[in-house]
PDB file of C-alpha atoms and ligand atoms in Angstrom:
ATOM      1  CA  MET A 369      73.396 224.917 130.804  1.00 62.00           C
ATOM      2  CA  ASP A 370      73.221 227.199 133.676  1.00 72.00           C
ATOM      3  CA  ILE A 371      70.081 228.854 132.683  1.00 71.00           C
ATOM      4  CA  LYS A 372      70.673 231.843 135.322  1.00 83.00           C
ATOM      5  CA  LYS A 373      74.104 232.480 134.025  1.00 90.00           C
ATOM      6  CA  GLU A 374      72.763 232.373 130.281  1.00 91.00           C
ATOM      7  CA  PHE A 375      70.595 235.251 131.503  1.00 95.00           C
ATOM      8  CA  GLU A 376      73.390 237.558 132.621  1.00 98.00           C
ATOM      9  CA  GLN A 377      73.410 240.881 131.367  1.00 98.00           C
ATOM     10  CA  THR A 378      75.455 243.852 131.057  1.00 98.00           C
ATOM     11  CA  LEU A 379      74.995 247.492 130.035  1.00 99.00           C
ATOM     12  CA  VAL A 380      77.406 249.267 127.380  1.00 99.00           C
ATOM     13  CA  LEU A 381      77.525 252.712 126.462  1.00 99.00           C
ATOM     14  CA  ILE A 382      79.371 253.521 123.262  1.00 98.00           C
ATOM     15  CA  LYS A 383      80.583 257.036 124.397  1.00 98.00           C
ATOM     16  CA  PRO A 384      80.767 260.374 122.283  1.00 98.00           C
ATOM     17  CA  ASP A 385      84.424 260.074 121.680  1.00 98.00           C
ATOM     18  CA  ALA A 386      84.089 256.762 119.950  1.00 98.00           C
ATOM     19  CA  LEU A 387      80.879 258.160 117.811  1.00 98.00           C
ATOM     20  CA  LYS A 388      83.083 261.268 116.835  1.00 98.00           C
ATOM     21  CA  ASN A 389      85.971 259.009 115.648  1.00 97.00           C
ATOM     22  CA  SER A 390      83.884 256.625 113.937  1.00 97.00           C
ATOM     23  CA  LEU A 391      84.794 253.548 116.165  1.00 98.00           C
ATOM     24  CA  THR A 392      81.362 252.031 116.431  1.00 97.00           C
ATOM     25  CA  GLY A 393      81.615 249.305 113.889  1.00 97.00           C
ATOM     26  CA  TYR A 394      85.007 248.580 115.342  1.00 97.00           C
ATOM     27  CA  VAL A 395      83.862 248.306 118.723  1.00 98.00           C
ATOM     28  CA  LEU A 396      80.822 246.333 117.648  1.00 98.00           C
ATOM     29  CA  SER A 397      83.053 244.010 115.932  1.00 97.00           C
ATOM     30  CA  LEU A 398      85.090 243.096 119.005  1.00 97.00           C
ATOM     31  CA  LEU A 399      81.917 242.925 121.223  1.00 98.00           C
ATOM     32  CA  SER A 400      79.918 240.507 118.481  1.00 97.00           C
ATOM     33  CA  GLU A 401      78.792 237.155 119.425  1.00 97.00           C
ATOM     34  CA  PHE A 402      81.486 235.402 117.275  1.00 96.00           C
ATOM     35  CA  HIS A 403      84.117 236.895 119.688  1.00 95.00           C
ATOM     36  CA  THR A 404      82.018 237.036 123.101  1.00 97.00           C
ATOM     37  CA  GLY A 405      79.314 234.333 122.753  1.00 97.00           C
ATOM     38  CA  LEU A 406      76.961 237.259 123.872  1.00 98.00           C
ATOM     39  CA  ARG A 407      73.520 238.325 122.275  1.00 98.00           C
ATOM     40  CA  PHE A 408      72.170 241.711 121.745  1.00 98.00           C
ATOM     41  CA  ALA A 409      69.155 242.169 124.221  1.00 98.00           C
ATOM     42  CA  GLY A 410      68.656 245.777 123.597  1.00 98.00           C
ATOM     43  CA  ALA A 411      69.847 248.834 121.622  1.00 98.00           C
ATOM     44  CA  LYS A 412      69.054 252.624 121.431  1.00 98.00           C
ATOM     45  CA  ILE A 413      70.637 255.666 120.391  1.00 98.00           C
ATOM     46  CA  VAL A 414      70.301 258.338 123.210  1.00 98.00           C
ATOM     47  CA  TYR A 415      70.420 262.260 123.577  1.00 98.00           C
ATOM     48  CA  VAL A 416      71.862 262.032 127.447  1.00 98.00           C
ATOM     49  CA  GLY A 417      70.135 264.651 129.418  1.00 96.00           C
ATOM     50  CA  ARG A 418      71.729 266.078 132.811  1.00 96.00           C
ATOM     51  CA  MET A 419      69.281 263.712 134.828  1.00 95.00           C
ATOM     52  CA  LEU A 420      70.421 260.667 133.235  1.00 97.00           C
ATOM     53  CA  ALA A 421      74.056 261.408 133.478  1.00 98.00           C
ATOM     54  CA  GLU A 422      73.880 262.342 136.908  1.00 97.00           C
ATOM     55  CA  GLU A 423      72.172 258.998 137.896  1.00 97.00           C
ATOM     56  CA  HIS A 424      74.353 256.915 135.674  1.00 98.00           C
ATOM     57  CA  TYR A 425      77.383 258.387 137.308  1.00 98.00           C
ATOM     58  CA  ALA A 426      76.034 258.946 140.908  1.00 97.00           C
ATOM     59  CA  GLU A 427      78.744 256.733 142.438  1.00 97.00           C
ATOM     60  CA  HIS A 428      81.429 259.799 141.129  1.00 97.00           C
ATOM     61  CA  GLN A 429      79.396 262.641 142.592  1.00 97.00           C
ATOM     62  CA  GLY A 430      81.859 265.039 144.472  1.00 96.00           C
ATOM     63  CA  LYS A 431      84.911 263.830 142.624  1.00 95.00           C
ATOM     64  CA  ILE A 432      87.183 266.328 140.623  1.00 93.00           C
ATOM     65  CA  PHE A 433      86.270 265.011 137.383  1.00 94.00           C
ATOM     66  CA  PHE A 434      82.526 264.667 137.927  1.00 96.00           C
ATOM     67  CA  PRO A 435      81.526 267.868 136.295  1.00 95.00           C
ATOM     68  CA  SER A 436      83.754 267.122 133.213  1.00 96.00           C
ATOM     69  CA  LEU A 437      82.655 263.538 133.205  1.00 97.00           C
ATOM     70  CA  LEU A 438      78.927 264.615 132.738  1.00 98.00           C
ATOM     71  CA  GLU A 439      79.940 266.996 129.940  1.00 97.00           C
ATOM     72  CA  TYR A 440      81.604 264.104 128.277  1.00 98.00           C
ATOM     73  CA  ILE A 441      78.587 261.617 128.444  1.00 98.00           C
ATOM     74  CA  MET A 442      76.466 264.235 127.459  1.00 98.00           C
ATOM     75  CA  GLY A 443      78.246 264.800 124.097  1.00 98.00           C
ATOM     76  CA  LYS A 444      78.889 268.512 125.129  1.00 97.00           C
ATOM     77  CA  LEU A 445      82.604 268.380 124.978  1.00 97.00           C
ATOM     78  CA  HIS A 446      83.017 266.611 121.733  1.00 97.00           C
ATOM     79  CA  TYR A 447      80.267 268.381 120.090  1.00 98.00           C
ATOM     80  CA  PRO A 448      80.000 271.741 121.855  1.00 97.00           C
ATOM     81  CA  ASP A 449      78.411 273.557 118.697  1.00 97.00           C
ATOM     82  CA  GLU A 450      76.609 270.582 117.237  1.00 97.00           C
ATOM     83  CA  PRO A 451      74.015 269.452 119.738  1.00 96.00           C
ATOM     84  CA  TRP A 452      72.122 267.415 117.254  1.00 96.00           C
ATOM     85  CA  LYS A 453      75.287 265.247 116.937  1.00 97.00           C
ATOM     86  CA  ARG A 454      75.390 264.613 120.745  1.00 98.00           C
ATOM     87  CA  ARG A 455      74.429 260.915 121.408  1.00 98.00           C
ATOM     88  CA  VAL A 456      75.440 257.632 122.875  1.00 98.00           C
ATOM     89  CA  ILE A 457      74.955 254.137 121.835  1.00 98.00           C
ATOM     90  CA  ALA A 458      73.245 252.178 124.553  1.00 99.00           C
ATOM     91  CA  LEU A 459      73.357 248.369 124.480  1.00 98.00           C
ATOM     92  CA  VAL A 460      72.296 245.491 126.567  1.00 98.00           C
ATOM     93  CA  TYR A 461      74.534 242.059 125.934  1.00 98.00           C
ATOM     94  CA  GLN A 462      73.255 238.981 127.231  1.00 98.00           C
ATOM     95  CA  GLY A 463      74.845 235.350 128.061  1.00 98.00           C
ATOM     96  CA  THR A 464      77.208 233.819 130.265  1.00 97.00           C
ATOM     97  CA  ASP A 465      79.910 235.922 132.072  1.00 98.00           C
ATOM     98  CA  ALA A 466      78.372 239.017 130.331  1.00 98.00           C
ATOM     99  CA  VAL A 467      79.986 241.497 132.532  1.00 98.00           C
ATOM    100  CA  LYS A 468      83.454 240.143 132.690  1.00 98.00           C
ATOM    101  CA  LYS A 469      83.812 239.201 129.064  1.00 98.00           C
ATOM    102  CA  ILE A 470      83.102 242.778 127.972  1.00 98.00           C
ATOM    103  CA  ARG A 471      85.088 244.476 130.994  1.00 98.00           C
ATOM    104  CA  ASP A 472      88.273 242.403 129.513  1.00 98.00           C
ATOM    105  CA  ILE A 473      87.700 243.427 126.084  1.00 98.00           C
ATOM    106  CA  CYS A 474      87.040 247.155 127.156  1.00 98.00           C
ATOM    107  CA  GLY A 475      90.292 247.067 129.610  1.00 98.00           C
ATOM    108  CA  PRO A 476      91.560 248.954 132.215  1.00 98.00           C
ATOM    109  CA  THR A 477      89.683 252.640 132.862  1.00 98.00           C
ATOM    110  CA  ASN A 478      92.708 254.733 132.117  1.00 98.00           C
ATOM    111  CA  PRO A 479      93.771 254.498 128.441  1.00 98.00           C
ATOM    112  CA  LEU A 480      97.732 254.876 129.092  1.00 98.00           C
ATOM    113  CA  VAL A 481      97.454 251.877 131.408  1.00 98.00           C
ATOM    114  CA  ALA A 482      95.300 250.051 128.645  1.00 98.00           C
ATOM    115  CA  ARG A 483      97.849 250.748 126.205  1.00 98.00           C
ATOM    116  CA  ASP A 484     100.640 249.235 128.693  1.00 98.00           C
ATOM    117  CA  LYS A 485      98.734 246.569 130.160  1.00 97.00           C
ATOM    118  CA  ASN A 486      96.509 245.300 127.393  1.00 97.00           C
ATOM    119  CA  PRO A 487      97.536 246.498 124.318  1.00 97.00           C
ATOM    120  CA  GLY A 488      94.512 245.890 121.655  1.00 96.00           C
ATOM    121  CA  CYS A 489      91.830 246.489 124.124  1.00 98.00           C
ATOM    122  CA  ILE A 490      89.131 248.952 123.139  1.00 98.00           C
ATOM    123  CA  ARG A 491      90.095 251.525 125.791  1.00 98.00           C
ATOM    124  CA  ALA A 492      93.766 251.422 124.716  1.00 98.00           C
ATOM    125  CA  LEU A 493      92.517 253.563 121.751  1.00 98.00           C
ATOM    126  CA  GLY A 494      91.381 256.495 124.246  1.00 98.00           C
ATOM    127  CA  THR A 495      92.945 259.653 125.542  1.00 97.00           C
ATOM    128  CA  LEU A 496      93.572 261.631 128.805  1.00 97.00           C
ATOM    129  CA  VAL A 497      92.513 265.139 128.584  1.00 94.00           C
ATOM    130  CA  ALA A 498      93.883 267.661 131.246  1.00 94.00           C
ATOM    131  CA  LEU A 499      91.222 269.452 133.530  1.00 92.00           C
ATOM    132  CA  LYS A 500      91.975 273.135 134.422  1.00 90.00           C
ATOM    133  CA  ASP A 501      90.473 275.402 136.789  1.00 89.00           C
ATOM    134  CA  SER A 502      89.273 278.939 135.756  1.00 88.00           C
ATOM    135  CA  ASP A 503      92.976 280.093 136.062  1.00 93.00           C
ATOM    136  CA  GLY A 504      94.142 277.360 133.749  1.00 91.00           C
ATOM    137  CA  ASN A 505      95.812 275.509 136.324  1.00 94.00           C
ATOM    138  CA  ILE A 506      95.754 271.967 135.847  1.00 93.00           C
ATOM    139  CA  ILE A 507      93.748 270.195 138.503  1.00 91.00           C
ATOM    140  CA  GLY A 508      93.498 266.508 137.248  1.00 91.00           C
ATOM    141  CA  GLU A 509      92.597 264.654 134.218  1.00 93.00           C
ATOM    142  CA  ARG A 510      89.403 263.160 132.281  1.00 94.00           C
ATOM    143  CA  MET A 511      89.622 259.807 130.713  1.00 97.00           C
ATOM    144  CA  ASP A 512      88.082 259.862 127.349  1.00 98.00           C
ATOM    145  CA  ASN A 513      88.142 256.045 127.252  1.00 98.00           C
ATOM    146  CA  LEU A 514      85.470 255.132 124.227  1.00 98.00           C
ATOM    147  CA  ILE A 515      82.996 252.884 126.233  1.00 98.00           C
ATOM    148  CA  HIS A 516      81.339 252.045 129.296  1.00 99.00           C
ATOM    149  CA  ALA A 517      80.459 248.577 130.519  1.00 98.00           C
ATOM    150  CA  SER A 518      78.914 247.489 133.788  1.00 98.00           C
ATOM    151  CA  ALA A 519      81.533 246.540 136.298  1.00 98.00           C
ATOM    152  CA  THR A 520      79.533 244.035 138.374  1.00 98.00           C
ATOM    153  CA  ASN A 521      76.060 242.113 137.999  1.00 98.00           C
ATOM    154  CA  GLU A 522      74.392 244.504 140.731  1.00 98.00           C
ATOM    155  CA  ASP A 523      75.725 247.630 138.584  1.00 98.00           C
ATOM    156  CA  ALA A 524      74.396 245.849 135.528  1.00 98.00           C
ATOM    157  CA  GLU A 525      71.028 245.533 136.772  1.00 98.00           C
ATOM    158  CA  ARG A 526      70.885 249.304 138.098  1.00 98.00           C
ATOM    159  CA  GLU A 527      72.118 250.514 134.883  1.00 98.00           C
ATOM    160  CA  ILE A 528      70.187 248.497 132.492  1.00 98.00           C
ATOM    161  CA  LYS A 529      67.045 249.655 134.340  1.00 98.00           C
ATOM    162  CA  LEU A 530      68.153 253.170 134.207  1.00 98.00           C
ATOM    163  CA  TRP A 531      68.819 253.214 130.344  1.00 98.00           C
ATOM    164  CA  PHE A 532      66.003 250.668 129.332  1.00 98.00           C
ATOM    165  CA  THR A 533      62.235 249.975 129.849  1.00 98.00           C
ATOM    166  CA  PRO A 534      61.175 246.382 129.914  1.00 98.00           C
ATOM    167  CA  THR A 535      59.733 246.917 126.381  1.00 98.00           C
ATOM    168  CA  ASP A 536      62.867 247.899 125.105  1.00 98.00           C
ATOM    169  CA  ILE A 537      64.105 244.269 125.649  1.00 98.00           C
ATOM    170  CA  PRO A 538      62.460 241.290 123.998  1.00 98.00           C
ATOM    171  CA  PRO A 539      60.000 239.556 126.399  1.00 97.00           C
ATOM    172  CA  PHE A 540      61.948 236.416 126.413  1.00 97.00           C
ATOM    173  CA  MET A 541      65.261 238.149 127.067  1.00 97.00           C
ATOM    174  CA  ARG A 542      64.307 240.250 130.228  1.00 97.00           C
ATOM    175  CA  ALA A 543      66.432 239.172 133.223  1.00 97.00           C
ATOM    176  CA  TYR A 544      64.565 241.294 135.997  1.00 97.00           C
ATOM    177  CA  PRO A 545      60.782 241.103 137.065  1.00 98.00           C
ATOM    178  CA  VAL A 546      58.401 243.231 135.409  1.00 98.00           C
ATOM    179  CA  GLU A 547      54.859 244.255 136.681  1.00 98.00           C
ATOM    180  CA  THR A 548      51.733 245.614 135.014  1.00 98.00           C
ATOM    181  CA  ASN A 549      51.351 249.318 136.385  1.00 98.00           C
ATOM    182  CA  HIS A 550      47.611 250.388 137.333  1.00 98.00           C
ATOM    183  CA  LEU A 551      48.107 254.328 137.884  1.00 97.00           C
ATOM    184  CA  HIS A 552      48.897 257.408 135.971  1.00 98.00           C
ATOM    185  CA  TYR A 553      52.447 258.740 136.988  1.00 98.00           C
ATOM    186  CA  PHE A 554      53.382 262.297 135.814  1.00 97.00           C
ATOM    187  CA  PHE A 555      56.633 264.262 136.432  1.00 96.00           C
ATOM    188  CA  LYS A 556      57.439 267.771 136.348  1.00 95.00           C
ATOM    189  CA  ASP A 557      60.406 269.605 137.920  1.00 92.00           C
ATOM    190  CA  GLY A 558      61.524 266.626 139.897  1.00 92.00           C
ATOM    191  CA  ASN A 559      58.183 266.000 141.462  1.00 93.00           C
ATOM    192  CA  LEU A 560      55.759 263.091 141.134  1.00 95.00           C
ATOM    193  CA  TYR A 561      51.989 263.591 140.326  1.00 96.00           C
ATOM    194  CA  LEU A 562      49.258 261.063 140.179  1.00 97.00           C
ATOM    195  CA  LYS A 563      47.192 263.592 138.209  1.00 97.00           C
ATOM    196  CA  HIS A 564      47.825 265.659 135.332  1.00 97.00           C
ATOM    197  CA  GLU A 565      49.762 268.649 135.810  1.00 96.00           C
ATOM    198  CA  PRO A 566      50.138 271.418 133.014  1.00 96.00           C
ATOM    199  CA  GLU A 567      53.460 270.543 131.303  1.00 94.00           C
ATOM    200  CA  SER A 568      54.266 267.612 133.112  1.00 95.00           C
ATOM    201  CA  ILE A 569      55.137 264.304 131.444  1.00 95.00           C
ATOM    202  CA  CYS A 570      53.393 261.163 131.773  1.00 97.00           C
ATOM    203  CA  LEU A 571      55.955 258.502 132.965  1.00 97.00           C
ATOM    204  CA  LEU A 572      53.437 255.637 133.306  1.00 98.00           C
ATOM    205  CA  SER A 573      49.972 254.751 132.373  1.00 98.00           C
ATOM    206  CA  PRO A 574      47.604 251.855 133.452  1.00 98.00           C
ATOM    207  CA  GLY A 575      48.538 248.889 131.793  1.00 98.00           C
ATOM    208  CA  ASP A 576      52.128 249.852 131.101  1.00 98.00           C
ATOM    209  CA  ILE A 577      54.915 247.086 131.810  1.00 98.00           C
ATOM    210  CA  ALA A 578      57.446 248.488 134.144  1.00 98.00           C
ATOM    211  CA  TRP A 579      60.391 247.078 135.937  1.00 98.00           C
ATOM    212  CA  LYS A 580      58.838 245.771 139.452  1.00 98.00           C
ATOM    213  CA  THR A 581      61.252 248.010 141.291  1.00 97.00           C
ATOM    214  CA  ASP A 582      60.157 251.037 139.469  1.00 97.00           C
ATOM    215  CA  ILE A 583      56.797 250.489 140.418  1.00 97.00           C
ATOM    216  CA  ASP A 584      57.809 249.901 144.109  1.00 95.00           C
ATOM    217  CA  ALA A 585      59.797 253.154 144.095  1.00 95.00           C
ATOM    218  CA  LEU A 586      56.955 255.203 142.545  1.00 96.00           C
ATOM    219  CA  ARG A 587      54.561 253.766 145.171  1.00 95.00           C
ATOM    220  CA  ALA A 588      57.032 254.574 147.963  1.00 93.00           C
ATOM    221  CA  ILE A 589      57.542 258.097 146.814  1.00 92.00           C
ATOM    222  CA  GLU A 590      53.841 258.709 146.398  1.00 89.00           C
ATOM    223  CA  ARG A 591      53.252 257.680 150.092  1.00 88.00           C
ATOM    224  CA  GLY A 592      56.222 259.039 151.727  1.00 79.00           C
ATOM    225  CA  PRO A 593      58.154 262.101 151.745  1.00 69.00           C
ATOM    226  CA  GLN A 594      59.457 262.617 148.260  1.00 60.00           C
ATOM    227  CA  SER A 595      63.236 260.977 147.660  1.00 65.00           C
ATOM    228  CA  ALA A 596      64.401 263.049 144.722  1.00 61.00           C
ATOM    229  CA  SER A 597      67.065 260.622 143.958  1.00 62.00           C
ATOM    230  CA  SER A 598      65.042 257.754 143.837  1.00 86.00           C
ATOM    231  CA  LEU A 599      62.659 259.733 141.519  1.00 94.00           C
ATOM    232  CA  GLY A 600      65.368 260.745 139.217  1.00 93.00           C
ATOM    233  CA  SER A 601      66.554 257.039 138.631  1.00 94.00           C
ATOM    234  CA  VAL A 602      62.966 255.993 137.765  1.00 97.00           C
ATOM    235  CA  ALA A 603      62.027 259.108 135.768  1.00 96.00           C
ATOM    236  CA  ALA A 604      65.216 259.504 133.657  1.00 96.00           C
ATOM    237  CA  LYS A 605      64.538 256.731 131.157  1.00 97.00           C
ATOM    238  CA  TYR A 606      61.123 257.831 130.387  1.00 97.00           C
ATOM    239  CA  LEU A 607      62.541 261.168 129.632  1.00 95.00           C
ATOM    240  CA  ILE A 608      65.072 259.651 127.277  1.00 97.00           C
ATOM    241  CA  ASN A 609      64.943 261.520 123.899  1.00 96.00           C
ATOM    242  CA  ARG A 610      61.979 263.574 124.520  1.00 92.00           C
ATOM    243  CA  GLU A 611      63.227 266.878 125.420  1.00 78.00           C
ATOM    244  CA  LYS A 612      65.841 268.980 123.835  1.00 76.00           C
ATOM    245  CA  GLU A 613      68.305 270.171 126.510  1.00 72.00           C
ATOM    246  CA  VAL A 614      70.607 272.628 124.699  1.00 62.00           C
ATOM    247  CA  GLY A 615      73.493 274.505 126.250  1.00 59.00           C
TER     248      GLY A 615
HETATM  249  O1  CDP B 153      84.400 253.388 133.543  1.00 73.06           O
HETATM  250  P1  CDP B 153      84.991 252.374 134.783  1.00 73.06           P
HETATM  251  O2  CDP B 153      83.949 251.722 135.573  1.00 73.06           O
HETATM  252  O3  CDP B 153      86.190 251.784 134.046  1.00 73.06           O
HETATM  253  O4  CDP B 153      85.523 253.672 135.767  1.00 73.06           O
HETATM  254  P2  CDP B 153      85.048 254.268 136.782  1.00 73.06           P
HETATM  255  O5  CDP B 153      86.029 254.437 137.873  1.00 73.06           O
HETATM  256  O6  CDP B 153      83.621 253.925 137.134  1.00 73.06           O
HETATM  257  O7  CDP B 153      85.145 255.836 136.017  1.00 73.06           O
HETATM  258  C1  CDP B 153      83.859 256.149 135.272  1.00 73.06           C
HETATM  259  C2  CDP B 153      84.253 256.968 134.096  1.00 73.06           C
HETATM  260  O8  CDP B 153      84.816 258.288 134.737  1.00 73.06           O
HETATM  261  C3  CDP B 153      85.523 256.462 133.576  1.00 73.06           C
HETATM  262  O9  CDP B 153      85.341 255.513 132.411  1.00 73.06           O
HETATM  263  C4  CDP B 153      86.112 257.463 132.947  1.00 73.06           C
HETATM  264  O10 CDP B 153      85.725 258.253 131.475  1.00 73.06           O
HETATM  265  C5  CDP B 153      85.759 258.702 133.972  1.00 73.06           C
HETATM  266  N1  CDP B 153      87.062 258.884 134.980  1.00 73.06           N
HETATM  267  C6  CDP B 153      87.844 259.941 134.763  1.00 73.06           C
HETATM  268  O11 CDP B 153      87.762 260.918 133.810  1.00 73.06           O
HETATM  269  N2  CDP B 153      88.861 260.120 135.729  1.00 73.06           N
HETATM  270  C7  CDP B 153      89.164 259.302 136.668  1.00 73.06           C
HETATM  271  N3  CDP B 153      90.060 259.660 137.434  1.00 73.06           N
HETATM  272  C8  CDP B 153      88.243 258.259 136.683  1.00 73.06           C
HETATM  273  C9  CDP B 153      87.201 258.143 135.804  1.00 73.06           C
HETATM  274 MG1   MG B 154      82.349 252.287 136.934  1.00 73.06          MG
END
């Protein structure tokens, strides 16, 4: 048995359209250990704030569908008037070929292509939504495709570290190095502080276990000119389910 392959992980997000259409049980059945040979390593219900949405989909910044994609993953499109229903289910699956196995069951990104090329895959149940400008002209389309799944092992590592802290994952299942933190780190308005600021949020306290790459990033930010983007990718998960972001 290749132990390294056994530890391969992937991130799955059951998106707001799947929740709204009560497809959670169906999706979980298709991804079950019986079908995929993969095991749950992490699970949480997440209210997706703008920072987390932007970090998760950073590679799509600037594209025509990006603003709509953020609203979609934040649950604003499917629950415009019911913010308490806005959430996604974030899951980590683990096992040999986790990334590929789950991507295959999800199917192509575009639900129409999914229906055509791979009937029965999860995304075949998705839909296309026209994107309009302020004058009502169609400028593109958004794909509501029910599920996110990491596309590569590198994406999986970045995404799992973005959505989960090490202690969200059982110790024997963690696939990435962790470190014990020795400082206080506080966050407020996009900035990092080593001492408590009024209305700041404590990201990490001495003794907390964190991803090693997060501690490395915090040390670098603390030393050099603040890099807002790398701070966002560390801070976002510590803000999960803390603040109500209504609007
Ligand atoms: O999710 P996947 O990795 O298959 O596709 P992606 O190209 O990374 O795009 C991320 C998400 O953006 C998709 O799952 C769609 O929900 C959305 N998207 C869209 O609305 N319109 C596009 N032309 C491309 C992607
Ligand atoms: Mg992708």
